[in-house]
Coordinates of C-alpha atoms in Angstrom, one line a residue:
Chain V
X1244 CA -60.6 -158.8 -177.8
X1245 CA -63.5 -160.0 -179.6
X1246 CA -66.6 -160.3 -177.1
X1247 CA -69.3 -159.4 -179.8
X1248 CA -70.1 -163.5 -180.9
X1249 CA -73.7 -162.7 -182.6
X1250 CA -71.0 -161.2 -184.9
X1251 CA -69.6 -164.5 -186.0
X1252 CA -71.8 -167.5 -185.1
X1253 CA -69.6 -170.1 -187.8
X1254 CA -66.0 -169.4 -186.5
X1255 CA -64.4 -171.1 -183.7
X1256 CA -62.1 -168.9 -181.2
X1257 CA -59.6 -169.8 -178.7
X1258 CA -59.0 -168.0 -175.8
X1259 CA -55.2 -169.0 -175.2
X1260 CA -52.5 -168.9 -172.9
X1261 CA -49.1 -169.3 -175.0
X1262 CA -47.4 -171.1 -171.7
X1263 CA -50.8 -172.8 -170.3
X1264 CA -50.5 -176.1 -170.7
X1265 CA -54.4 -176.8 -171.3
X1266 CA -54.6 -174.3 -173.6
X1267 CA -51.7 -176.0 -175.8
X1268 CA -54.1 -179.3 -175.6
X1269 CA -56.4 -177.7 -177.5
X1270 CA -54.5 -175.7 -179.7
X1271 CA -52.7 -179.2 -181.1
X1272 CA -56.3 -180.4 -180.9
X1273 CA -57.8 -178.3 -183.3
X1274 CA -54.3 -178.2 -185.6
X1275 CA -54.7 -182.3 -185.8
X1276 CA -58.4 -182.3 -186.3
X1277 CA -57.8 -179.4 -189.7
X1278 CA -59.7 -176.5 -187.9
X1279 CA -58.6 -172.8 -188.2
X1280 CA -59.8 -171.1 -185.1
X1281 CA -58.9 -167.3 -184.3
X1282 CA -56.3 -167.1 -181.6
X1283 CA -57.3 -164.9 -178.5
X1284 CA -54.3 -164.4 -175.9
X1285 CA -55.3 -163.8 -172.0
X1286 CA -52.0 -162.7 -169.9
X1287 CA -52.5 -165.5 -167.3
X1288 CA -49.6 -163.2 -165.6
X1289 CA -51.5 -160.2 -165.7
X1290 CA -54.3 -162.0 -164.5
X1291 CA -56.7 -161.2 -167.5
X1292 CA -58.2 -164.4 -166.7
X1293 CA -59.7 -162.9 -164.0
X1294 CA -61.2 -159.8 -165.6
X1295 CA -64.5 -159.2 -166.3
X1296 CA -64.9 -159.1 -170.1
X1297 CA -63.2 -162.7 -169.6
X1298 CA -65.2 -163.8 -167.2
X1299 CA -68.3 -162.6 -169.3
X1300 CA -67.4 -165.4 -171.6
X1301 CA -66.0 -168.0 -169.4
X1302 CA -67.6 -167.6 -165.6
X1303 CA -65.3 -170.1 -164.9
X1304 CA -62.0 -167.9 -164.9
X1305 CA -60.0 -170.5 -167.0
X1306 CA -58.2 -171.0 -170.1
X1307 CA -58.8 -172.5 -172.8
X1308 CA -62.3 -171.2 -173.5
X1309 CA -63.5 -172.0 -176.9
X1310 CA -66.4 -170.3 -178.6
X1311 CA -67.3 -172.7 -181.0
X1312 CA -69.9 -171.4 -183.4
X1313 CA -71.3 -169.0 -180.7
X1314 CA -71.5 -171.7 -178.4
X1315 CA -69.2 -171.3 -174.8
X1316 CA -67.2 -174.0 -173.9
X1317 CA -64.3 -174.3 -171.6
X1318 CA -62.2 -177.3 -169.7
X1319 CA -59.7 -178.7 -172.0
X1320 CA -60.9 -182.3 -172.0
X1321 CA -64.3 -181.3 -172.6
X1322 CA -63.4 -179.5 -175.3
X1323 CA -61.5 -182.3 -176.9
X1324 CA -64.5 -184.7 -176.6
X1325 CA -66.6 -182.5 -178.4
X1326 CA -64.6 -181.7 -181.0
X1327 CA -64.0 -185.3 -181.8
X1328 CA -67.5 -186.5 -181.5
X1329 CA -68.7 -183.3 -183.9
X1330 CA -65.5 -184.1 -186.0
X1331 CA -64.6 -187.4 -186.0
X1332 CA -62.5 -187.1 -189.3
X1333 CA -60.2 -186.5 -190.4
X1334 CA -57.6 -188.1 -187.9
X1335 CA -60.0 -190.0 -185.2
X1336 CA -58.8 -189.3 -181.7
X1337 CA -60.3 -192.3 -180.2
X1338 CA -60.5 -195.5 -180.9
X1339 CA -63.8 -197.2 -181.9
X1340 CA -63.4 -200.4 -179.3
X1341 CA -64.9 -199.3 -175.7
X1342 CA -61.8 -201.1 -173.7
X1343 CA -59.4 -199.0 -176.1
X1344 CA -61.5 -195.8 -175.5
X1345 CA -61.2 -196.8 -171.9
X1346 CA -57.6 -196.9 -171.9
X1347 CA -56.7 -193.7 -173.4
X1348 CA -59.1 -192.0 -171.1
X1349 CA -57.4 -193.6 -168.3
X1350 CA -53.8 -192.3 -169.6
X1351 CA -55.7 -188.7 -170.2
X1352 CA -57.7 -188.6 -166.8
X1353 CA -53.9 -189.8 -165.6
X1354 CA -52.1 -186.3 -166.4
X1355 CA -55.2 -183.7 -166.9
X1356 CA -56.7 -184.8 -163.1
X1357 CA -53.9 -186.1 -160.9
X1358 CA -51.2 -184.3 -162.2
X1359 CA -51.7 -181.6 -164.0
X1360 CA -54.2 -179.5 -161.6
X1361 CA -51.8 -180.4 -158.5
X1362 CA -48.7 -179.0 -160.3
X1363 CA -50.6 -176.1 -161.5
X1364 CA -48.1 -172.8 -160.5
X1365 CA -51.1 -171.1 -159.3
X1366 CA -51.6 -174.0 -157.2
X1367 CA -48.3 -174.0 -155.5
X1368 CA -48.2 -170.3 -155.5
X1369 CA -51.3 -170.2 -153.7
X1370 CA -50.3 -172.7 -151.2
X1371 CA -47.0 -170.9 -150.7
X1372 CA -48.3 -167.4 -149.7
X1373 CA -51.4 -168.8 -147.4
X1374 CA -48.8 -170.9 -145.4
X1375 CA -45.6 -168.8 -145.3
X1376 CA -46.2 -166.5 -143.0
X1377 CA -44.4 -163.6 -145.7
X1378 CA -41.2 -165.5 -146.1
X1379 CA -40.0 -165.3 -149.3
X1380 CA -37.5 -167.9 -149.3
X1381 CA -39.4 -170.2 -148.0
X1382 CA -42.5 -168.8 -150.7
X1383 CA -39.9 -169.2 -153.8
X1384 CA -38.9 -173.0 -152.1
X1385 CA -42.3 -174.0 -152.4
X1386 CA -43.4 -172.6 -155.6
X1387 CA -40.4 -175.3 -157.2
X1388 CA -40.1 -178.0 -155.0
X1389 CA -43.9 -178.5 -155.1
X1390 CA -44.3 -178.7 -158.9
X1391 CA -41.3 -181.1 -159.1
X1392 CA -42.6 -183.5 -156.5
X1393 CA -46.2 -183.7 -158.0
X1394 CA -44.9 -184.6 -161.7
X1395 CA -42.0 -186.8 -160.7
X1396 CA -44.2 -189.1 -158.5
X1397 CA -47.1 -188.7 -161.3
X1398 CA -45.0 -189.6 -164.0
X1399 CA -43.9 -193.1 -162.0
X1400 CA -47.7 -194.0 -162.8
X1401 CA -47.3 -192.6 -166.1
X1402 CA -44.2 -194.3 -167.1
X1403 CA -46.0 -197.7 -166.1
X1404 CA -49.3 -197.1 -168.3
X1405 CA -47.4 -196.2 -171.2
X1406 CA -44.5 -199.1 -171.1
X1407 CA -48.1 -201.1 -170.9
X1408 CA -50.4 -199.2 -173.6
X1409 CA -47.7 -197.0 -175.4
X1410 CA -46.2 -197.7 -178.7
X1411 CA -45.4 -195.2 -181.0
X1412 CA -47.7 -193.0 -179.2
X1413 CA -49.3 -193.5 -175.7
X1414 CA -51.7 -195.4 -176.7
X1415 CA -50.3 -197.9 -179.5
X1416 CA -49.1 -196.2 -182.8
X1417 CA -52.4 -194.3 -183.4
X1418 CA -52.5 -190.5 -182.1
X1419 CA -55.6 -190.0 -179.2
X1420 CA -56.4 -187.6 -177.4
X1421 CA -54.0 -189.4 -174.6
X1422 CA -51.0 -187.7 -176.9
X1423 CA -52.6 -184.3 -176.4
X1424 CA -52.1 -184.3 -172.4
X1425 CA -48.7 -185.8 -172.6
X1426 CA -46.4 -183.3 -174.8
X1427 CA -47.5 -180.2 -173.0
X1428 CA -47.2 -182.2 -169.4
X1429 CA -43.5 -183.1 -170.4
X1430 CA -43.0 -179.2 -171.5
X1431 CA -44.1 -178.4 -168.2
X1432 CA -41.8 -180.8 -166.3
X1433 CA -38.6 -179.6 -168.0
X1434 CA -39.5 -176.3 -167.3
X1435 CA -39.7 -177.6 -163.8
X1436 CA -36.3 -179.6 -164.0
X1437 CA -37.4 -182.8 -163.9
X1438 CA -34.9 -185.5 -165.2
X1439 CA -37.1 -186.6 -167.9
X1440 CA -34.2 -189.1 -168.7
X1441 CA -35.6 -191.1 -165.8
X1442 CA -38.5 -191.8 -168.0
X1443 CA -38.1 -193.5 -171.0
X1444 CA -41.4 -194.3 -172.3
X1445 CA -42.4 -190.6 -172.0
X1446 CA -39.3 -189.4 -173.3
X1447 CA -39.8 -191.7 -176.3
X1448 CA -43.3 -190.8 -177.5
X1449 CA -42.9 -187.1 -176.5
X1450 CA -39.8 -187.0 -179.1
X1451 CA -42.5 -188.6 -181.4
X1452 CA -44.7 -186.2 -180.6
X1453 CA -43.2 -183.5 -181.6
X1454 CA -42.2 -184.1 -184.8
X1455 CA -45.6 -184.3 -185.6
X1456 CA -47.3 -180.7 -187.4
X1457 CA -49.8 -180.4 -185.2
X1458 CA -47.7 -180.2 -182.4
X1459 CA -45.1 -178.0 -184.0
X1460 CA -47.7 -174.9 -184.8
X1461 CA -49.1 -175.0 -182.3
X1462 CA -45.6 -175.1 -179.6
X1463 CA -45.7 -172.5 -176.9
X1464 CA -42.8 -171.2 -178.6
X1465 CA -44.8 -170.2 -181.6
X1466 CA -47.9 -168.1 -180.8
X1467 CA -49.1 -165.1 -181.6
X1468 CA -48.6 -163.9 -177.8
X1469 CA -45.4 -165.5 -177.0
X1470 CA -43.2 -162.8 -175.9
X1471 CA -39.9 -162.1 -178.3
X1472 CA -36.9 -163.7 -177.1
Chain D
X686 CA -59.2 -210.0 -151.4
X687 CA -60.5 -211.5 -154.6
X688 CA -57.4 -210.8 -157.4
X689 CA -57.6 -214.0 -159.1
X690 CA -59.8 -212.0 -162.3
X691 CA -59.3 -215.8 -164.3
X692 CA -62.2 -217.2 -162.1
X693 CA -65.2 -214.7 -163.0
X694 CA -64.4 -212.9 -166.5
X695 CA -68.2 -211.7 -166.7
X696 CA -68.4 -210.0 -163.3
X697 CA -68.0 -206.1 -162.2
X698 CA -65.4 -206.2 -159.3
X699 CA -65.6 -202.3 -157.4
X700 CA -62.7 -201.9 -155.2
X701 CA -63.7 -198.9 -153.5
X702 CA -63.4 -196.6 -149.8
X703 CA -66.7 -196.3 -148.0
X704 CA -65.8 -192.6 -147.6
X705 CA -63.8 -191.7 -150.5
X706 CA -65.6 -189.4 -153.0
X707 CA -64.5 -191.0 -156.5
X708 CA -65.6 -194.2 -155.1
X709 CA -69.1 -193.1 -154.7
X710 CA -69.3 -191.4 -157.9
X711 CA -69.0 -195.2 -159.6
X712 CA -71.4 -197.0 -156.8
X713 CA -74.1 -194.9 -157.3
X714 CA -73.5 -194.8 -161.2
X715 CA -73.2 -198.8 -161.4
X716 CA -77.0 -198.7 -159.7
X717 CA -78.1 -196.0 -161.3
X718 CA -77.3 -198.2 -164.4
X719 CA -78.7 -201.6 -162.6
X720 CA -75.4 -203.4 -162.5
X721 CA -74.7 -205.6 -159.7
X722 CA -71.3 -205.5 -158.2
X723 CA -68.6 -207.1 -156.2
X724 CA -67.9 -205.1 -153.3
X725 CA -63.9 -205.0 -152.2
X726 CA -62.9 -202.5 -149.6
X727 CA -59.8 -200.6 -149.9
X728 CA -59.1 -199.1 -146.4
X729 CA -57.4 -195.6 -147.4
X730 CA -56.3 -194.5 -143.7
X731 CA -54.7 -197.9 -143.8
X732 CA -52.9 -197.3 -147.6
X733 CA -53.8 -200.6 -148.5
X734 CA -54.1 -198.7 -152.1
X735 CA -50.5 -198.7 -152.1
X736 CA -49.8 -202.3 -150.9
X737 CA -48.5 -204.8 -153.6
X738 CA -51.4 -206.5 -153.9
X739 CA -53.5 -203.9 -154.6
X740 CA -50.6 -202.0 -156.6
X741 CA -51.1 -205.2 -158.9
X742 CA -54.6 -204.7 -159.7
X743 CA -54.1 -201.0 -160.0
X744 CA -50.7 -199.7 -160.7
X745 CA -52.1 -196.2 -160.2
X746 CA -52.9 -197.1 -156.9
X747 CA -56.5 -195.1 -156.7
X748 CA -59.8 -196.5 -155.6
X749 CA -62.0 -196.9 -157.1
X750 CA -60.5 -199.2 -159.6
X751 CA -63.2 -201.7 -161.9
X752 CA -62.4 -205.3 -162.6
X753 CA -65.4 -205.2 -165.7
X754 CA -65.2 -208.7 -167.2
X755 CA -61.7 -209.4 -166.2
X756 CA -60.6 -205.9 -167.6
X757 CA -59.0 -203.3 -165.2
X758 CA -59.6 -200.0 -165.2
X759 CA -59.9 -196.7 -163.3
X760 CA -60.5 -192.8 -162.6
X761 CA -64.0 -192.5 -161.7
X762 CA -64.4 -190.4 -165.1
X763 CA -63.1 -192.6 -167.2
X764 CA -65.5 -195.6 -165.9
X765 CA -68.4 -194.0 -166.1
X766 CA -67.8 -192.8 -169.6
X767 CA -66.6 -196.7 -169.8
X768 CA -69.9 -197.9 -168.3
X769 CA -72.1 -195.3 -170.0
X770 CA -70.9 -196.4 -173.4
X771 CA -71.3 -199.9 -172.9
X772 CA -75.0 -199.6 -171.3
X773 CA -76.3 -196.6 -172.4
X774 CA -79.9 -198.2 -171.1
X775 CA -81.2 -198.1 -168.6
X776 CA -80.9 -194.5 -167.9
X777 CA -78.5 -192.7 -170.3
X778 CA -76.8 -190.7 -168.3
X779 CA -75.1 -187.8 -171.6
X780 CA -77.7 -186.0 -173.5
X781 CA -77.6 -186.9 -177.5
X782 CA -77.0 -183.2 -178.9
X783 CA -73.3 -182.3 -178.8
X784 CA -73.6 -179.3 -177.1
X785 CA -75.4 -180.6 -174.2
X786 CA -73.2 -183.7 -173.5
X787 CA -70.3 -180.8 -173.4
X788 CA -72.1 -178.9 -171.0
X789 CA -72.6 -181.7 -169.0
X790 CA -68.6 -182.5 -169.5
X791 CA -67.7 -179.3 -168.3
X792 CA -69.7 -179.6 -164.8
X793 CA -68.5 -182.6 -164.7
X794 CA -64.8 -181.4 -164.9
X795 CA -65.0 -178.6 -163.0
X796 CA -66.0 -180.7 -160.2
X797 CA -63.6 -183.7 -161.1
X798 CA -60.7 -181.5 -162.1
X799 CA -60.7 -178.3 -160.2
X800 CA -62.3 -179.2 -156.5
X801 CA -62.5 -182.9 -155.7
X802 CA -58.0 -183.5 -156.9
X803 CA -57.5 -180.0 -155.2
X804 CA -59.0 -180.4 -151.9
X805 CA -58.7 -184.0 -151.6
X806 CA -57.0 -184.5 -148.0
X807 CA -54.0 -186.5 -148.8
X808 CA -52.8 -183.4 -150.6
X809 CA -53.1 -181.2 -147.6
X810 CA -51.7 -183.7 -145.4
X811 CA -48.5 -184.0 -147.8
X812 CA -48.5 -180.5 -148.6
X813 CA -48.8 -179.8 -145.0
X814 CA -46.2 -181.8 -143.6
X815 CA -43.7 -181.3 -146.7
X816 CA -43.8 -177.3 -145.5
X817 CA -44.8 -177.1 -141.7
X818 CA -41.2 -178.3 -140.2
X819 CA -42.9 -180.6 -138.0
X820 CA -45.5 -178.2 -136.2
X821 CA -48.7 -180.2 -135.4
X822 CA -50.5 -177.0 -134.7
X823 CA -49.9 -175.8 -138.2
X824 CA -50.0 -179.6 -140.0
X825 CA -53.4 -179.5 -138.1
X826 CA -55.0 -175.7 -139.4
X827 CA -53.9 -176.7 -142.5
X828 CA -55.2 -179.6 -143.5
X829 CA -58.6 -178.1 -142.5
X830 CA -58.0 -174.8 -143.6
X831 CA -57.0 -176.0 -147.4
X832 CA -60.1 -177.6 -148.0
X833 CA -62.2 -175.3 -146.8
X834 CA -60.7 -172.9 -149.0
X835 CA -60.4 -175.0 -152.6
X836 CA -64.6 -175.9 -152.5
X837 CA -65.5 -172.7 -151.3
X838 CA -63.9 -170.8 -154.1
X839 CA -64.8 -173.5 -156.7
X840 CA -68.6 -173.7 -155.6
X841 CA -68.6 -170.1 -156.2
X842 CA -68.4 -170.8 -160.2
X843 CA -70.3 -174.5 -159.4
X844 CA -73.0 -171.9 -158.5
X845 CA -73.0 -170.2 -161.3
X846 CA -72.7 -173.1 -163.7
X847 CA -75.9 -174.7 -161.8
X848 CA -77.6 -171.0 -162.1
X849 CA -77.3 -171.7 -165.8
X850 CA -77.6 -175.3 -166.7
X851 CA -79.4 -176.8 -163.7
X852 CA -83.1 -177.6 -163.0
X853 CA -84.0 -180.5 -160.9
X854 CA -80.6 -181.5 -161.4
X855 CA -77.2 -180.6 -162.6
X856 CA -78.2 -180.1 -166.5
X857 CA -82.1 -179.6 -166.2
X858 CA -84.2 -182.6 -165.2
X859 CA -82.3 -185.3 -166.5
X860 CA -80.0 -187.1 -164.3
X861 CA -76.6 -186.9 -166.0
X862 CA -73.2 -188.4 -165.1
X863 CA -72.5 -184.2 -163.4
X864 CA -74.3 -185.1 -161.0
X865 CA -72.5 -188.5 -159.8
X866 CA -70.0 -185.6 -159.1
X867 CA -72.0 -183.3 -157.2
X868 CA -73.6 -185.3 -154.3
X869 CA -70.2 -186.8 -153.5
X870 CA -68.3 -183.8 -153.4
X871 CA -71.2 -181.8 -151.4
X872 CA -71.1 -184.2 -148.7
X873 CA -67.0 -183.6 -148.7
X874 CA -68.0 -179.9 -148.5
X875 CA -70.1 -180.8 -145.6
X876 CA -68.0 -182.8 -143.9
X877 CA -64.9 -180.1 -144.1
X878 CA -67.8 -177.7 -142.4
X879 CA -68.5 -175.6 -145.8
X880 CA -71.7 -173.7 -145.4
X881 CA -74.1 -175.1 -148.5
X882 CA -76.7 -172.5 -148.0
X883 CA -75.0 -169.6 -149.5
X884 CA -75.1 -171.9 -152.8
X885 CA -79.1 -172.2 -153.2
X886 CA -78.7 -174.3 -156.5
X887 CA -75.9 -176.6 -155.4
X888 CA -77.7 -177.0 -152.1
X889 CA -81.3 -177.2 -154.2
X890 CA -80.0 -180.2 -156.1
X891 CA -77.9 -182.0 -153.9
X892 CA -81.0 -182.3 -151.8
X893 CA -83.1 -183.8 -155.0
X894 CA -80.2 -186.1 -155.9
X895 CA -80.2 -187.3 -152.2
X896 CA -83.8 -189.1 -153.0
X897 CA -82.8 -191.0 -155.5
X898 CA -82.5 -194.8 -154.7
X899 CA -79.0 -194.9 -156.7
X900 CA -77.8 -192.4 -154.4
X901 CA -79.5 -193.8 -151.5
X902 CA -78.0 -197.2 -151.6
X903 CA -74.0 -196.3 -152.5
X904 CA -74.2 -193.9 -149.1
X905 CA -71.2 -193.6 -147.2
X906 CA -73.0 -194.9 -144.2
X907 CA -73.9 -197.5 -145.9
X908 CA -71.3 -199.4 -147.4
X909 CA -69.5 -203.1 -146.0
X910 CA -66.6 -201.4 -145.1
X911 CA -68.6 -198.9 -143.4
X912 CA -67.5 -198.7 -139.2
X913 CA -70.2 -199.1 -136.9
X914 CA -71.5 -196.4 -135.5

């Protein structure tokens, strides 16, 4: 891992998850905006994330961490607003009118603070084994059921804002930052087994989604530290 | 209940919860910004946030919610962002260099997106009685215990974050939109029975923050839907 940043003070690197759904934010970010970035895996399974030489760059525990020009940064939606205020072309994230801007911060805000952190494995995981008393069953009940509930009453919310704001995209037929929180929160809910069906607005866009490149490159699926299949 | 947003398309309109942490993040930020406001109360305990005619304003069903010139919009984050953009004087509330407003973001977020969603108390209570099989001991330790846990472990890197970027207040000695997150979520800490003085900046601030007149006058014990005493 690459710690040593006076080495490099004009690169950008990610410090990535391939299965994190922040981190894939940001990946899709940076792909969209045309910015190559060296990719930097931490085994949120092994619990690298918690490990000092991690923690020396990012006190915070968390991926993403970006280190953009020598400079720390970490939260995914931080990182996003910085990127498009310091690159604002190509491929403008926001819109320029403040009620617009307002609106796709609402549909972000929507996923990356009321659902995302509460279906967070780690979350449910951590719930499970405080309040178990050692059973597993009931451990392994929780760690699914919990995840499921969050998303599926989240995306009732969701499902509304788009069907108001969405067109092509979540936010009319121009890619925000809104589109960046919503493929990897759809990954995450199938992986859970919720009936996305149920949805159609989010199943619509996402399917738009991810035909686009950005999206495609940089796909759980596809990174340097997904395992083999 | 004032819904009828036709009649007065150049007010503010705050529906908001005396006690409820978001809600104070946008009433001290609209007088921090000298913006009078309309003052609805949303009685949480009561869920009027999820009654129809509330559900109409806000089909997220969250306080606070902002009627700003007939426009609706929500998550504390996004409206002060919103409000900041639209009257960036008085008071600017982001720094102008790139790398500052990001620092400022990431407090901000690792507030708004790691400890206030986490440890709010409707998400123990559902947690609680989703997994407790109806034992009002355990519903009980649980709901205090959960919160107690969540800010104590994420004031830990608050700390360190403050250590860093703080001086008078959250990011040095200007006030910044981090710290409409901070008092708010210090007096949750409080009122859960968290013990502030093992974080010396966090405590430091708060304190500082306390004194201003913004912060003074959007109290919790201070509001029209406020119960006597």
């Amino acid at each position: 891992m690459v710690l040593d940043m006076e080495s490099d003070m004009t690169s950008i690197i990610l410090y990535s998850y391939f299965r994190s759904s922040c981190s894939w934010r940001v990946r899709a970010f940076l792909a969209f905006k045309g910015l190559k970035y060296q990719y930097e895996p931490i085994n949120l399974l092994k619990m690298e994330h918690k490990e000092s030489h991690f923690l020396k760059v990012n006190p915070n525990g968390q991926v993403p961490a970006l280190i953009y020009h020598g400079r720390v940064m970490s939260d995914s939606g931080t990182i996003m607003e910085f990127l498009e205020e310091m690159h604002p072309e190509p491929n403008p994230a926001l819109p320029n009118d403040l009620y617009e801007r307002q609106i796709v911060r609402q549909i972000s805000a929507h996923i990356g603070g009321l659902i995302q952190p509460l279906q967070n494995p780690f979350l449910a995981s951590k719930m499970a084994k405080k309040y178990s008393d050692g059973d597993e069953e009931k451990i392994a009940f929780i760690k699914k059921d919990w995840p499921v509930s969050v998303i599926s009453e989240g995306f009732v919310a969701l499902e509304k804002l788009l069907e108001e704001h969405g067109g092509k995209y979540c936010f009319g037929d121009q890619i925000t930052i809104a589109d960046f929180y919503l493929v990897p929160q759809v990954a995450n809910a199938e992986r859970f087994g919720v009936e996305i069906h149920n949805f159609p607005s989010i199943e619509r866009i996402n399917q738009a989604l991810l035909q686009e490149e950005c999206f495609k490159v940089s796909h759980p699926s596809n990174q340097p530290d997904t395992p083999p299949q």
